[in-house]
XYZ file of C-alpha atoms in Angstrom:
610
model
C 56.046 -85.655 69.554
C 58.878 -86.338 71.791
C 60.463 -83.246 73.456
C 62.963 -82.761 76.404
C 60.338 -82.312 79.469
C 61.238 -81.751 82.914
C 58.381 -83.374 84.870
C 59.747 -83.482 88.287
C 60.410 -79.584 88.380
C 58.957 -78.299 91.747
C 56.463 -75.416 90.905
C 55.283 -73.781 93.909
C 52.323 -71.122 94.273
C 52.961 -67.905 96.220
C 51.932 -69.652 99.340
C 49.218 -68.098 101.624
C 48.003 -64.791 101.492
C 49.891 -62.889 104.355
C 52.603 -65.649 104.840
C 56.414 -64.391 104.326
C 56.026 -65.921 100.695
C 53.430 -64.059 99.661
C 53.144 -60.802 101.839
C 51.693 -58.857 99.111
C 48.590 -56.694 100.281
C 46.347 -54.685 97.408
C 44.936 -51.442 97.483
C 42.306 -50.350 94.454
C 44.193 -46.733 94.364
C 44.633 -45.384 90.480
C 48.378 -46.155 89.262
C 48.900 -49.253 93.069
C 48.429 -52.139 90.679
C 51.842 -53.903 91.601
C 52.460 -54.322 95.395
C 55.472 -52.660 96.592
C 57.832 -54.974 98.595
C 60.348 -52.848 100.649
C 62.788 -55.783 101.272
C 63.248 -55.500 97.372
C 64.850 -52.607 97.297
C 67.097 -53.491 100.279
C 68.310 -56.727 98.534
C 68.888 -54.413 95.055
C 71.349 -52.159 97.239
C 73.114 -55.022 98.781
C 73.123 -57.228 96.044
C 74.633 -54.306 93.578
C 77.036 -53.363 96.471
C 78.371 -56.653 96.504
C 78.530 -56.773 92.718
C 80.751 -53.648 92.443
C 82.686 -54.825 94.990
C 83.752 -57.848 92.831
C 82.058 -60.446 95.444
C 79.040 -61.207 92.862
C 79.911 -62.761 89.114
C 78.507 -61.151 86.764
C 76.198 -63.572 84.899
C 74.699 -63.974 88.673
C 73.804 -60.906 89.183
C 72.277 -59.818 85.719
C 69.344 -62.490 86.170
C 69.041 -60.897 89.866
C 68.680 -57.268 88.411
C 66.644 -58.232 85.272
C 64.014 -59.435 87.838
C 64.050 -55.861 89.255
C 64.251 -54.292 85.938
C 67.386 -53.068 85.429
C 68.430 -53.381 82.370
C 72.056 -53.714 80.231
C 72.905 -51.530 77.756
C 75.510 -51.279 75.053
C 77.033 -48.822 76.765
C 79.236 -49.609 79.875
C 78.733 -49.079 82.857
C 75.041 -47.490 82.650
C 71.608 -49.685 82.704
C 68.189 -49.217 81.420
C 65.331 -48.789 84.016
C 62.215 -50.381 82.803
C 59.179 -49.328 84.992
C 55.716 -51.407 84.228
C 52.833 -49.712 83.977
C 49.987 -51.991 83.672
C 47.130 -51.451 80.700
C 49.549 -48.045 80.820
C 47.640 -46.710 83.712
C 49.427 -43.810 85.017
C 48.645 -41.443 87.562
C 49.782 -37.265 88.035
C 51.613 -38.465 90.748
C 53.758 -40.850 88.823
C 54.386 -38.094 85.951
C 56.058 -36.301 88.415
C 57.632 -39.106 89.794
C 59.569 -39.711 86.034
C 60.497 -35.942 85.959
C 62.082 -36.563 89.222
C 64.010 -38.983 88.402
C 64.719 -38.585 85.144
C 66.513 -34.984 85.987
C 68.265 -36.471 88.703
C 69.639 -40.037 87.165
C 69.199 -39.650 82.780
C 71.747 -38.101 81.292
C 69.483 -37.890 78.025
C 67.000 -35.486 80.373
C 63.914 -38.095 78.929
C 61.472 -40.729 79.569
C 60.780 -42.995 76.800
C 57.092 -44.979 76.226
C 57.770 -48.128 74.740
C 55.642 -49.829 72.539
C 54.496 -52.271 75.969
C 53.401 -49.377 77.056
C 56.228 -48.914 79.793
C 58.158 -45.944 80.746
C 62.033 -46.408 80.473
C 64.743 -44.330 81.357
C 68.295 -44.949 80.040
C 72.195 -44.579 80.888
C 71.786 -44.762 84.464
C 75.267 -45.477 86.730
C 74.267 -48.965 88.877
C 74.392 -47.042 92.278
C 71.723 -44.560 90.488
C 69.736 -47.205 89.762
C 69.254 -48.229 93.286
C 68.466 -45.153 94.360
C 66.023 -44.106 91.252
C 63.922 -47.333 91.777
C 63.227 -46.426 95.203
C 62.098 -42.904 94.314
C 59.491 -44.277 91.990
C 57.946 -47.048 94.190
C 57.034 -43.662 96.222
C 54.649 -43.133 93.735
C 52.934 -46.978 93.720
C 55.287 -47.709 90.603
C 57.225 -50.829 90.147
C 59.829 -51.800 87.896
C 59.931 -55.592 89.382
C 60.128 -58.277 86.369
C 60.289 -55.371 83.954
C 62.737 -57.346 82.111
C 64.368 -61.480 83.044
C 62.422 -64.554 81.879
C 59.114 -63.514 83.706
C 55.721 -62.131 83.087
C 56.456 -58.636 81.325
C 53.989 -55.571 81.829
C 50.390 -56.860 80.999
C 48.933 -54.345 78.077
C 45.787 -53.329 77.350
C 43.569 -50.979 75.506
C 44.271 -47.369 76.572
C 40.337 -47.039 75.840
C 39.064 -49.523 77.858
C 35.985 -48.634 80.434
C 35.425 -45.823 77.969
C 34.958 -47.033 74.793
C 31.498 -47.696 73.209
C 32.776 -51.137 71.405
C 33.651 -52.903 74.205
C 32.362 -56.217 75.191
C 33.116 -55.600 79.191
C 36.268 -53.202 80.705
C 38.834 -55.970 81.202
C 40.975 -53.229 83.083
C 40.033 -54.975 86.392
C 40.643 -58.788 85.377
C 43.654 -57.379 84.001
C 44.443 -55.952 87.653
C 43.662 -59.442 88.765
C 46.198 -61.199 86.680
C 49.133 -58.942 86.928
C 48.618 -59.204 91.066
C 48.772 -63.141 90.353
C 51.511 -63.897 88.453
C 53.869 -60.876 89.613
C 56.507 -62.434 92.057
C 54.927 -66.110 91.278
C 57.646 -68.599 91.781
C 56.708 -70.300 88.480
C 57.472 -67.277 86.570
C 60.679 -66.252 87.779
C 62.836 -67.941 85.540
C 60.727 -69.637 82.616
C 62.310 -70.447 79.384
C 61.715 -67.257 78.240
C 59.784 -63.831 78.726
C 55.938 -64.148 78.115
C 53.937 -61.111 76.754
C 50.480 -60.783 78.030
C 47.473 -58.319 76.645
C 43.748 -57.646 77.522
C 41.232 -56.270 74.996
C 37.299 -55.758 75.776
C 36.846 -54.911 72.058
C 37.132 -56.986 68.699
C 38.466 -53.985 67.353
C 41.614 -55.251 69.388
C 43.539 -52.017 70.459
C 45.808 -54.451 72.182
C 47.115 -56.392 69.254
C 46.195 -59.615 71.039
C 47.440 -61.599 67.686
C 51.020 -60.650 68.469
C 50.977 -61.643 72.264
C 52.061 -65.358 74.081
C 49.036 -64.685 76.069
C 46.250 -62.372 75.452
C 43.041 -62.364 76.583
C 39.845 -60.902 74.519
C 36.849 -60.051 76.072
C 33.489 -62.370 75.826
C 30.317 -62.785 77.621
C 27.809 -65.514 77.332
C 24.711 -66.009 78.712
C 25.288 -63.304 81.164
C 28.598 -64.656 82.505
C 31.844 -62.306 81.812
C 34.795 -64.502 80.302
C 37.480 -64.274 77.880
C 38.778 -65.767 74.007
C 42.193 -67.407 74.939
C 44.947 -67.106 72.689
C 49.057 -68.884 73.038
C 51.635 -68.506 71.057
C 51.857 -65.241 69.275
C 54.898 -62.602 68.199
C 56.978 -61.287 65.808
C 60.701 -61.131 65.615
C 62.405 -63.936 64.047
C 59.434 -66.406 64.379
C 56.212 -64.217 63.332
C 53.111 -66.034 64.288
C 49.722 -64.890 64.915
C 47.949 -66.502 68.180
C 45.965 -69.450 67.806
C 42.562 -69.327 70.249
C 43.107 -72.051 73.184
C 39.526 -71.866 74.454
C 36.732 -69.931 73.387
C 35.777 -69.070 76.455
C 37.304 -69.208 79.809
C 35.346 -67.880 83.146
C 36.654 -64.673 84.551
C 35.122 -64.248 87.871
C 35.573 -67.508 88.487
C 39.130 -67.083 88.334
C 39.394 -69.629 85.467
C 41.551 -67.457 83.433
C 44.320 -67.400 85.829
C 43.803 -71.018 86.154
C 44.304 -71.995 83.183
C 46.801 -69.539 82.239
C 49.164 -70.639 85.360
C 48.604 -74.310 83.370
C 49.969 -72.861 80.502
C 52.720 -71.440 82.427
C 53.584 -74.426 84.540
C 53.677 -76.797 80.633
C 55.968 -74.260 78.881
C 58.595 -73.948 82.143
C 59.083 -77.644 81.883
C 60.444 -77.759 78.266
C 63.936 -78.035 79.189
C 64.645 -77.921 75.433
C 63.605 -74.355 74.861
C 66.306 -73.471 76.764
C 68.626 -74.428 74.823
C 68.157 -71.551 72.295
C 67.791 -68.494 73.771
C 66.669 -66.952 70.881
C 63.667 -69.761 69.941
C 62.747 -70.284 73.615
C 59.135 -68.720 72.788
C 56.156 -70.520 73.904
C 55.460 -69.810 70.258
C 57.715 -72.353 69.449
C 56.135 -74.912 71.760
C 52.600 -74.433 70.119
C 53.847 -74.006 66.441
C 55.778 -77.579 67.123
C 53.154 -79.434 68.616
C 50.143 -77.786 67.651
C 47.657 -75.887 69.412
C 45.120 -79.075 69.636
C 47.984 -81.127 71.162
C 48.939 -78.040 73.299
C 45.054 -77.590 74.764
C 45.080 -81.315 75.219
C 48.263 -80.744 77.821
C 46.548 -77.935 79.819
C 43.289 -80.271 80.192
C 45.513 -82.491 81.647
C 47.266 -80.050 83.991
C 44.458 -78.775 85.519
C 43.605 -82.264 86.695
C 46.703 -81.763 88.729
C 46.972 -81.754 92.388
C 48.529 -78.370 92.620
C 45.021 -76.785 91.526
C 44.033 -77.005 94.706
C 46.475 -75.434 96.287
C 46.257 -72.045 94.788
C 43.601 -69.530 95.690
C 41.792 -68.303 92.211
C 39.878 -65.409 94.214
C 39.431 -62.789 91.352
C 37.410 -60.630 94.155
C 40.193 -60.226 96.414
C 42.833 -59.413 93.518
C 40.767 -57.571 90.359
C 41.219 -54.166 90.157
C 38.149 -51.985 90.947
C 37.788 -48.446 90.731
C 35.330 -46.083 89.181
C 36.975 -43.167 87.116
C 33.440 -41.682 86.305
C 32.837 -40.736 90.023
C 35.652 -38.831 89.898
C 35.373 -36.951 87.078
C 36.125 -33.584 86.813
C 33.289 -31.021 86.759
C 31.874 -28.782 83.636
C 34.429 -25.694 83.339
C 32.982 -22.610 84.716
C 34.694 -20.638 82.273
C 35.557 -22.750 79.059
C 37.925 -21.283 76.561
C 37.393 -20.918 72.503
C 38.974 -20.141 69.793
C 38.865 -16.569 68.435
C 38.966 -16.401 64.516
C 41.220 -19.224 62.623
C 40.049 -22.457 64.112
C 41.734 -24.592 61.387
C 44.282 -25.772 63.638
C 42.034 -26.505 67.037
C 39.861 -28.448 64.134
C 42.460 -30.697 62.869
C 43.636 -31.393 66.285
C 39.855 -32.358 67.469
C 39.628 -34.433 64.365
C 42.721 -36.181 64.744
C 43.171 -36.403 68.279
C 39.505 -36.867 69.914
C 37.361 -39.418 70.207
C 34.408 -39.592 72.360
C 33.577 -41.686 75.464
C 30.342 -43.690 75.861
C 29.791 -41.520 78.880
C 28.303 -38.780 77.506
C 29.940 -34.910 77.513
C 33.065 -36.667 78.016
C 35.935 -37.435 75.255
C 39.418 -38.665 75.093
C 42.407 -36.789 73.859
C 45.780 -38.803 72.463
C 48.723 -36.965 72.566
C 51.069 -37.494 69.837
C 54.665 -37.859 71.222
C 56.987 -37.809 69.158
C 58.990 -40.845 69.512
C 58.000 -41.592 72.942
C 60.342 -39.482 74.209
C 59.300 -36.854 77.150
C 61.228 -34.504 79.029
C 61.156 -33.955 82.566
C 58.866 -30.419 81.808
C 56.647 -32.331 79.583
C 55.578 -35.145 82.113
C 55.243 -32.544 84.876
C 53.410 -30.222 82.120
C 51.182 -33.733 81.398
C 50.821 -34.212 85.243
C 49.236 -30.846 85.737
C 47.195 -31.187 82.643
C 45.688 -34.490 84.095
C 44.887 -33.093 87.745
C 43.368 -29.981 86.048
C 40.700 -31.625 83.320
C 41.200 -35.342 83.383
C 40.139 -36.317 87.243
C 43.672 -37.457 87.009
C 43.365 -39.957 84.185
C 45.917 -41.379 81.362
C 47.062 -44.016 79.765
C 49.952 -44.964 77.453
C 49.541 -47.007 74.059
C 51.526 -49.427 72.145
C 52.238 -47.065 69.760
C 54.177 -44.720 72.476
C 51.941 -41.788 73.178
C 49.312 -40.845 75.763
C 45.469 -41.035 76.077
C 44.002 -38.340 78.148
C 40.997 -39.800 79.737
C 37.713 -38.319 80.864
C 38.473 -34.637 78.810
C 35.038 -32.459 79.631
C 34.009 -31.414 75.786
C 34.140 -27.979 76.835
C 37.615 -27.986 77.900
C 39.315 -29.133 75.132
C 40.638 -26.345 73.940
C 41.848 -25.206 77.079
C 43.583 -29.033 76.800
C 44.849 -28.259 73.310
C 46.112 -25.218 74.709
C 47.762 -26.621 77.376
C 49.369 -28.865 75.265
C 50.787 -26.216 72.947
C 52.921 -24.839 75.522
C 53.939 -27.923 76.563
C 55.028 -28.742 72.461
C 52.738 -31.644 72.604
C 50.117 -30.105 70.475
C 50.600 -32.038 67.499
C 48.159 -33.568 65.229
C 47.594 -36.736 63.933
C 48.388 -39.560 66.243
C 48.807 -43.345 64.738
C 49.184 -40.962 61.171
C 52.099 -41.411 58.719
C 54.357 -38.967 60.836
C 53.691 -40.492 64.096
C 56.633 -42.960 63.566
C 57.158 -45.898 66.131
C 60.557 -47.133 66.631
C 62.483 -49.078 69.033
C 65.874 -47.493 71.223
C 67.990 -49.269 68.638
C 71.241 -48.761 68.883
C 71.101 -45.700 71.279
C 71.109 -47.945 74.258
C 70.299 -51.558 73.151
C 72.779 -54.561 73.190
C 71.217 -55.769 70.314
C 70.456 -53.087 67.883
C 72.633 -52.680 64.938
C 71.028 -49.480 63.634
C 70.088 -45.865 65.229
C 66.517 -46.570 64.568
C 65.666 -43.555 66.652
C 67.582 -41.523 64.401
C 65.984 -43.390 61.515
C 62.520 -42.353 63.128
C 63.437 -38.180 63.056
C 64.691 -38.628 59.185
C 61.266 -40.369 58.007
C 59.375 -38.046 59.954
C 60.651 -35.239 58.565
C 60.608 -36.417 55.109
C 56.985 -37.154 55.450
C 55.772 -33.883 56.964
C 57.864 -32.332 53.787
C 55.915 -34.023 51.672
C 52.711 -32.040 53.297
C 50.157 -34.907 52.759
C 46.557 -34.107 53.027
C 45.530 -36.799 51.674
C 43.488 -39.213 54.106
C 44.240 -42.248 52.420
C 48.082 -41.581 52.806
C 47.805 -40.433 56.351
C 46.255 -43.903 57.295
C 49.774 -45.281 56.641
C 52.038 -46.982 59.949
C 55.787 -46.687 59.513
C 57.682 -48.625 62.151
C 61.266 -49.631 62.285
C 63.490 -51.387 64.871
C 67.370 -51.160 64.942
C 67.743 -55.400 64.530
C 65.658 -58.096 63.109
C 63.304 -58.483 66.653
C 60.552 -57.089 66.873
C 60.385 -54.425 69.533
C 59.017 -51.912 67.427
C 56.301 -53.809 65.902
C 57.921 -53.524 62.336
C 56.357 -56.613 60.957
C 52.907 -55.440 61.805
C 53.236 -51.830 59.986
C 51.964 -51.280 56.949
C 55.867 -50.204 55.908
C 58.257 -51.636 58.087
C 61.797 -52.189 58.412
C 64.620 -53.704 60.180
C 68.291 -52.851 60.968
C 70.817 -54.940 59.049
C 74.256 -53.884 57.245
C 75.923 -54.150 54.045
C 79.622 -54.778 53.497
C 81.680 -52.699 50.530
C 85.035 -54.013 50.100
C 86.563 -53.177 53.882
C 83.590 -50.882 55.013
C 80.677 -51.230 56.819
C 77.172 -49.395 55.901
C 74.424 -48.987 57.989
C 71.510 -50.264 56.008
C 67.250 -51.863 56.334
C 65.023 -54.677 55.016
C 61.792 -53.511 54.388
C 58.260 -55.238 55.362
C 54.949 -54.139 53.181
C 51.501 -54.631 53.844
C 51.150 -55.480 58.072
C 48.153 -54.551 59.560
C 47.395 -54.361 63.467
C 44.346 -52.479 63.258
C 40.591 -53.760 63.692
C 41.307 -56.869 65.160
C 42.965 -58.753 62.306
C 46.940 -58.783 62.603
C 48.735 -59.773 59.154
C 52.635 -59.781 59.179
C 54.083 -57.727 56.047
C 55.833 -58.699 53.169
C 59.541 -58.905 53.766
C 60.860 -57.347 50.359
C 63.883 -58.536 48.884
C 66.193 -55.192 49.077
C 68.610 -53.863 51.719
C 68.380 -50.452 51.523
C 70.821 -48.016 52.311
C 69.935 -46.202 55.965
C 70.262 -43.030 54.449
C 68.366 -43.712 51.346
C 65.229 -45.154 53.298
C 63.286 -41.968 53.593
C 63.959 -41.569 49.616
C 62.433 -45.248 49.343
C 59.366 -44.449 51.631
C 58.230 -41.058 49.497
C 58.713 -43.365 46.391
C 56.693 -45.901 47.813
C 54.177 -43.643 48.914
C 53.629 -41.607 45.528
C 53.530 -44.927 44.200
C 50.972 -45.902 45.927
C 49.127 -42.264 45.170
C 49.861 -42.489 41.211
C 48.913 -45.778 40.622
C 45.785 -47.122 43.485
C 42.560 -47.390 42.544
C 39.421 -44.857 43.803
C 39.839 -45.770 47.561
C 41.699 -48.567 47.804
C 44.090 -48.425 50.904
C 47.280 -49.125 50.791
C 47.844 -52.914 51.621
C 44.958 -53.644 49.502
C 46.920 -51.808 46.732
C 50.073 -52.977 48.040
C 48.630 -57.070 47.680
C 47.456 -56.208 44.114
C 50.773 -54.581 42.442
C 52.875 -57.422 44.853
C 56.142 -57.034 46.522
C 57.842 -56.659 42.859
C 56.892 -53.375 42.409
C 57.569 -52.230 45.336
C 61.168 -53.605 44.819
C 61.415 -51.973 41.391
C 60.303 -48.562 43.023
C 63.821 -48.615 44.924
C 65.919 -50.705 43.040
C 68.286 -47.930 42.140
C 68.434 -46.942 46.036
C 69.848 -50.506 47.190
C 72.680 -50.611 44.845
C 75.552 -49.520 47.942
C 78.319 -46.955 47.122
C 81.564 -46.957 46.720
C 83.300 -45.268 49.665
C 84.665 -41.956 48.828
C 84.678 -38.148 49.955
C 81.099 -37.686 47.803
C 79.173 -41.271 49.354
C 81.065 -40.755 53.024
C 78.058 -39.712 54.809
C 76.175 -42.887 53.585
C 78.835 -44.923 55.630
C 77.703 -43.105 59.029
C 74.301 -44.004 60.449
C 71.974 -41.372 61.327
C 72.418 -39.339 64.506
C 75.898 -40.052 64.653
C 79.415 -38.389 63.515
C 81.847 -41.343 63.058
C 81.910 -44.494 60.611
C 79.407 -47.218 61.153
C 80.517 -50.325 62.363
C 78.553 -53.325 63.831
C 78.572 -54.059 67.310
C 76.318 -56.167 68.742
C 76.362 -57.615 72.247
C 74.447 -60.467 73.619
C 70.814 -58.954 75.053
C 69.861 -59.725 78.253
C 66.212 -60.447 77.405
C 66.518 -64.273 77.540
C 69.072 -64.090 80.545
């Protein structure tokens, strides 16, 4: 198939370990994963200085400032910081670190967890910027290729090294490859951004179908490796990841090998550049096939430049063992006196326990992903006092509390309460995921954070007990991308708009039936109805005593939601799409949640492909 290929593009490698080109050095300290690089931050300042000053364009300097993570918004003037945490390792340290600078810089007063398992922080002046990304490389965190056409933060499973289903703990090969391809000259300015995950469990915490590159973890005859998969994602191309190889070494360093192959293939298509919003390696593999596609990486690792790299997995993985440090039995654990109902739920809910025995995990639900500066000091202390300093964000914006002594737990729970992070039911039908949306995003034509507060509080007025209905994942994202994960939920939705006469209205498309969860990633049914913003938490308690009147004995709901088909799901809202005339009555229909004055669309051009 005959596509636009540039085949004398000079890729380099990072050049020799210690040389000005690559002067990165690596340190196996908890939360150090990305090499800080002084000069960086010197270059930021004088770069932005020269921008303000009017001596920089501005489409120069937004692909200089993407690479650092600094981020547009809709809003003028202000920027989105977007600091990587990889596999959403964070340490006490680093809490702090985001309450620092979230007080000082974020108007909002919070830190957000994205569903990359990042931390961003929002409407921050240019100059601020600067200054805030400096503060938080103090603490071994790095917002560098946070956003731009690079290698975004590498995910993983927030359980990995402690769960009982897992293969291997890819948390050190995952070390490996963000210490690669960070700062790699071939990944600086690729068609587009590539999305990376690591999983040591076919239960597949890291939604590895959704990802241009994920990794799963495999052994075979004693030798650690990895299933390959290119070319998955959502937004206006779903596709699931096809497998590239089977098996690929690890300590080897094949994996980064053939992954940097990968890389070097999809930064030549000179055609993907023409549309920003197609320039997905996705769109390479679902053109040419993932046969064809495997058949170009065999024949770019026969390539000279192989042997110019340095593969060493030893001198970049990760290593470092949590269990040694631990924390200790309590000498004094706390219980609960009389009504343990709530303690109970939470345990059931919240806790799972580690492989390592007397040990257990605690996810705390956060609503939103939003934290205040007291909560991520409140969660720093937490960790230093019962975790041995352990956490780790998810992709579905909360926090796993690693290496939890059994005994403590309710002292944790406790802990948590005063904190208001107490909640049960994590990944539940009122832990809602959604996406910035139009609070800060160029992009989003909806408040899908505003969204997220209505549905949640629908849902917890419905008081559902029932453990079939709390299985349920409701995502939405303010536009038709997929930053929330919308088409993967098992009710989904998307911003759009509807038009009455002169008027605007904000307004959703619905998705039923995704599923993320044990390993197998389906993409919902997009349902033929716009719904009213305002009417969509009427449409999701219809949907769900729907499903409660009319399922089966325990069928779940996509397997109820496949028999009855996207019809009657349609039917079950019908009324609820039919828009309103504008009057004195309907007004507040015409004004998107979270907000005071008349909806209008306006959309600016995102600076994710930039």
């Amino acid at each position: 198939m005959e596509v636009a290929v540039n085949e004398s593009k000079e890729q380099r490698g990072k050049g020799r370990t210690g040389s000005l080109e690559n002067p990165e050095t690596y340190e196996n300290v908890p939360g150090h994963i990305i090499p800080i690089l002084e000069r960086e931050f010197d270059d930021f300042d004088g770069e932005s200085e020269k921008f303000l000053g009017g001596q920089t364009p501005e489409d120069q300097f937004i692909g200089f400032r993407l690479k650092q993570g600094v981020y547009g918004q809709r809003q003028a003037d202000v920027q989105m910081i977007r600091v990587k945490l990889p596999f959403g390792g964070v340490t006490p340290e680093q809490m702090e670190a985001f309450a620092s600078v979230v007080e000082q810089y974020a108007p909002l007063n919070k830190g957000h967890i994205t569903t990359r398992q990042n931390i961003q922080i929002h409407h921050v002046p240019l100059r601020d910027a600067a200054a805030a990304i400096r503060e938080i490389s103090d603490a071994g965190l790095s917002s560098r290729e946070g956003c731009g056409n690079t290698i975004r933060n590498v995910t993983g499973d927030p359980w990995a090294g402690v769960a009982a289903d897992e293969v291997f703990d890819p948390t050190p090969y995952a070390g490996a490859y963000v210490r690669y391809f960070v700062r790699h000259p071939t990944t600086q300015l690729m068609p587009r951004k590539i999305k990376t995950s690591f999983t040591g469990s076919d239960e597949d915490r890291a939604i590895s179908g959704i990802h241009d590159i994920a990794f799963l973890a495999r052994e075979r005859d004693g030798v650690r490796g990895f299933e390959m998969r290119v070319g998955g994602g959502t937004s206006i191309m779903a596709r699931v990841a096809p497998t590239l190889y089977e098996f690929v070494e690890a300590d080897n360093g094949d994996y980064l090998k053939v992954t940097e192959a990968a890389l070097r293939i999809f930064d030549r298509q000179e055609w993907l550049r023409v549309n920003r919003a197609r320039a997905r390696i996705k769109v390479l593999v679902d053109k040419i096939g993932i046969d064809a596609f495997r058949e170009q990486v065999e024949e770019e690792l026969q390539g000279d430049w192989t042997g110019e790299r340095d593969f060493d997995v030893d001198r970049l993985r990760f290593d470092h063992d949590e269990e040694e440090n631990a924390p200790a039995r309590p000498a004094t654990p706390a219980s609960p006196n009389g009504d343990r109902s709530e303690f109970e739920r939470f345990v059931g809910a919240n806790v799972q326990a580690q492989r390592q025995e007397g040990f257990s995990t605690v996810e705390v639900k956060v609503e939103r992903g939003d934290l205040t500066p007291e909560q991520f000091r409140g969660l720093a202390a937490i960790m230093r006092d019962f975790t041995g300093g352990y956490a780790r964000s998810t992709v579905q914006q909360n926090l796993v509390l690693r290496w939890v002594r059994d005994e403590a737990l309710y002292d944790v729970w406790q802990r948590l309460g005063e904190l208001g992070l107490d909640e049960a039911g994590p990944r539940e039908i009122s832990d809602v995921v959604s996406c910035p949306g139009t609070d800060s995003c160029k992009l989003g034509i909806t408040s899908s954070m505003g969204l997220n507060s209505a549905i949640k509080d629908r849902v917890e007025a419905m008081d559902i007990s029932d453990e079939l209905i709390k299985k349920i994942h409701i995502k939405m994202s303010g536009c038709p991308n997929g930053c929330s994960q919308h088409h993967i939920a098992n009710i989904g939705f998307y911003g759009a708009s509807l038009k009455i006469g002169e008027r605007q209205m904000p307004a959703y498309i619905p998705h039923i039936g995704g599923n993320y969860e044990g390993g197998e990633v389906i993409f919902g049914t997009r349902l033929k109805s716009r719904l009213p913003a305002k009417r969509v938490p009427e449409a999701v308690e219809r949907w769900v005593r729907l499903y409660e009147a009319e399922r089966a004995e325990g069928e779940e709901f996509n397997d109820f939601a496949e028999r009855v088909g996207a019809g009657r799901f349609e039917e079950a809202v019908k009324e609820l799409t039919l828009p309103a005339e504008f009057s004195l009555e309907t007004m507040q229909q015409f004004i998107d949640w979270d907000r005071s004055s008349p909806y209008k669309v306006e959309r600016g051009e995102g600076e994710c492909a930039i």
